[in-house]
């Protein structure tokens, strides 16, 4: 199973999603990329992922053009900009999904506030990709929320 996760900078949200998804199943071929990749991964993303027991410190931002010719079972965008500007893939794409998250790297404020927001987004990514993994990859039927 080949999964590509896209964001704009490929420095934060897509890298966290990549880390979580790979941790769920090391048999998956997971890559992440950006439509306009940053120079390096966001240090706060590395830090909050370490807190969750996942080391993404060796990840580097990659341009989506590196993967454009490959076939993918899933291409998943995690930010609205990447969703809107997702390129047309020359290779086959089984399913294209959007699972969006706030961008904690754009925040300013106290260190405590910014760190808290990175943790919040990290946890949202973990939960959303766990649901994706269970429902799409493992084909486990999950209960629907009847919350208001």
Short mmCIF file of C-alpha atoms in Angstrom, two decimals:
data_model
loop_
_atom_site.label_atom_id
_atom_site.label_comp_id
_atom_site.label_asym_id
_atom_site.label_seq_id
_atom_site.Cartn_x
_atom_site.Cartn_y
_atom_site.Cartn_z
CA UNK A 1 0.00 0.00 0.00
CA UNK A 2 1.48 3.33 -1.12
CA UNK A 3 0.35 6.55 0.58
CA UNK A 4 1.50 10.09 -0.19
CA UNK A 5 0.67 12.89 2.25
CA UNK A 6 0.77 16.43 0.88
CA UNK A 7 1.00 19.84 2.49
CA UNK A 8 2.34 23.17 1.30
CA UNK A 9 5.72 23.27 3.09
CA UNK A 10 6.06 19.61 4.09
CA UNK A 11 7.64 20.79 7.33
CA UNK A 12 4.98 20.16 9.94
CA UNK A 13 1.51 18.61 9.45
CA UNK A 14 2.38 16.26 6.60
CA UNK A 15 5.52 15.16 8.41
CA UNK A 16 3.56 14.40 11.59
CA UNK A 17 0.92 12.48 9.61
CA UNK A 18 3.71 10.57 7.84
CA UNK A 19 5.27 9.67 11.18
CA UNK A 20 2.03 8.48 12.73
CA UNK A 21 0.87 6.48 9.71
CA UNK A 22 4.22 4.75 9.40
CA UNK A 23 4.16 3.95 13.13
CA UNK A 24 0.76 2.25 12.76
CA UNK A 25 2.08 -0.18 10.16
CA UNK A 26 5.70 -0.41 9.04
CA UNK A 27 4.64 -2.42 5.96
CA UNK A 28 3.03 0.69 4.48
CA UNK A 29 5.03 2.72 1.96
CA UNK A 30 4.42 6.25 3.25
CA UNK A 31 5.92 9.43 1.88
CA UNK A 32 5.16 13.08 2.45
CA UNK A 33 5.81 16.04 0.19
CA UNK A 34 5.06 19.71 -0.30
CA UNK A 35 3.76 21.84 -3.11
CA UNK A 36 6.30 24.49 -2.00
CA UNK A 37 8.63 22.61 0.37
CA UNK A 38 10.38 24.42 3.21
CA UNK A 39 14.13 24.24 3.71
CA UNK A 40 13.86 21.99 6.77
CA UNK A 41 11.38 20.31 9.04
CA UNK A 42 9.86 22.44 11.79
CA UNK A 43 11.79 21.83 15.05
CA UNK A 44 8.62 22.08 17.13
CA UNK A 45 7.01 19.33 15.03
CA UNK A 46 10.04 17.14 15.75
CA UNK A 47 9.80 17.95 19.45
CA UNK A 48 6.10 17.20 19.93
CA UNK A 49 6.38 14.00 17.90
CA UNK A 50 9.23 12.84 20.16
CA UNK A 51 6.87 13.40 23.09
CA UNK A 52 4.50 10.96 21.35
CA UNK A 53 7.31 8.42 20.93
CA UNK A 54 7.93 9.01 17.21
CA UNK A 55 11.21 10.31 15.83
CA UNK A 56 10.85 12.33 12.63
CA UNK A 57 14.13 14.20 13.04
CA UNK A 58 15.60 12.54 9.95
CA UNK A 59 12.68 13.61 7.72
CA UNK A 60 13.33 16.32 5.14
CA UNK A 61 10.86 18.40 3.10
CA UNK A 62 10.49 17.02 -0.42
CA UNK A 63 8.92 18.56 -3.51
CA UNK A 64 5.81 16.73 -4.70
CA UNK A 65 7.29 16.74 -8.22
CA UNK A 66 9.59 13.93 -7.03
CA UNK A 67 6.56 11.64 -6.73
CA UNK A 68 4.36 12.86 -9.58
CA UNK A 69 5.05 9.90 -11.90
CA UNK A 70 4.53 7.18 -9.28
CA UNK A 71 1.32 5.25 -8.76
CA UNK A 72 -0.32 5.83 -5.34
CA UNK A 73 -3.10 4.01 -3.58
CA UNK A 74 -3.87 7.20 -1.66
CA UNK A 75 -2.89 10.84 -2.03
CA UNK A 76 -3.97 12.73 1.08
CA UNK A 77 -3.78 16.52 1.49
CA UNK A 78 -3.60 17.88 5.03
CA UNK A 79 -3.91 21.61 4.31
CA UNK A 80 -6.38 23.61 2.27
CA UNK A 81 -3.71 25.17 0.08
CA UNK A 82 -2.28 21.80 -0.94
CA UNK A 83 -5.81 20.53 -1.51
CA UNK A 84 -6.54 23.44 -3.85
CA UNK A 85 -3.20 23.25 -5.68
CA UNK A 86 -2.66 19.48 -5.71
CA UNK A 87 -1.01 18.70 -9.03
CA UNK A 88 -2.29 16.18 -11.51
CA UNK A 89 -0.41 12.96 -11.08
CA UNK A 90 0.90 11.18 -14.15
CA UNK A 91 0.88 7.90 -12.26
CA UNK A 92 -2.32 6.19 -11.16
CA UNK A 93 -3.97 7.46 -7.95
CA UNK A 94 -6.48 5.12 -6.33
CA UNK A 95 -8.10 7.65 -3.99
CA UNK A 96 -7.51 11.31 -3.31
CA UNK A 97 -8.59 12.50 0.13
CA UNK A 98 -8.43 15.73 2.11
CA UNK A 99 -7.99 15.53 5.88
CA UNK A 100 -7.31 19.12 6.90
CA UNK A 101 -5.69 20.57 10.02
CA UNK A 102 -4.80 24.00 11.39
CA UNK A 103 -1.22 25.10 10.74
CA UNK A 104 0.52 25.53 14.11
CA UNK A 105 3.71 26.78 12.43
CA UNK A 106 1.94 30.05 11.52
CA UNK A 107 1.12 30.90 15.14
CA UNK A 108 2.78 33.45 17.36
CA UNK A 109 2.48 33.98 21.07
CA UNK A 110 4.06 32.60 24.18
CA UNK A 111 6.16 29.47 23.94
CA UNK A 112 3.61 27.69 26.10
CA UNK A 113 0.74 28.67 23.79
CA UNK A 114 2.55 27.68 20.57
CA UNK A 115 3.72 24.37 22.07
CA UNK A 116 0.17 23.65 23.23
CA UNK A 117 -1.17 24.29 19.73
CA UNK A 118 1.46 21.99 18.19
CA UNK A 119 0.39 19.29 20.64
CA UNK A 120 -3.29 19.86 19.85
CA UNK A 121 -2.72 19.57 16.11
CA UNK A 122 -0.42 16.56 16.63
CA UNK A 123 -3.17 14.79 18.58
CA UNK A 124 -5.79 15.68 15.95
CA UNK A 125 -3.51 14.27 13.25
CA UNK A 126 -2.92 11.10 15.24
CA UNK A 127 -6.65 10.55 15.78
CA UNK A 128 -7.64 11.34 12.19
CA UNK A 129 -4.96 9.12 10.68
CA UNK A 130 -5.74 6.30 13.12
CA UNK A 131 -9.35 6.46 11.89
CA UNK A 132 -8.15 6.54 8.28
CA UNK A 133 -5.85 3.58 8.88
CA UNK A 134 -8.52 1.50 10.58
CA UNK A 135 -11.34 2.31 8.17
CA UNK A 136 -9.45 2.48 4.86
CA UNK A 137 -6.44 0.20 5.28
CA UNK A 138 -7.62 -2.35 7.82
CA UNK A 139 -11.28 -2.04 6.70
CA UNK A 140 -12.59 -1.98 10.27
CA UNK A 141 -16.09 -0.55 10.48
CA UNK A 142 -15.98 2.32 12.93
CA UNK A 143 -19.04 3.58 14.80
CA UNK A 144 -20.42 6.90 13.57
CA UNK A 145 -20.59 9.70 16.08
CA UNK A 146 -24.13 10.64 17.01
CA UNK A 147 -22.90 13.70 18.88
CA UNK A 148 -24.55 17.06 18.29
#
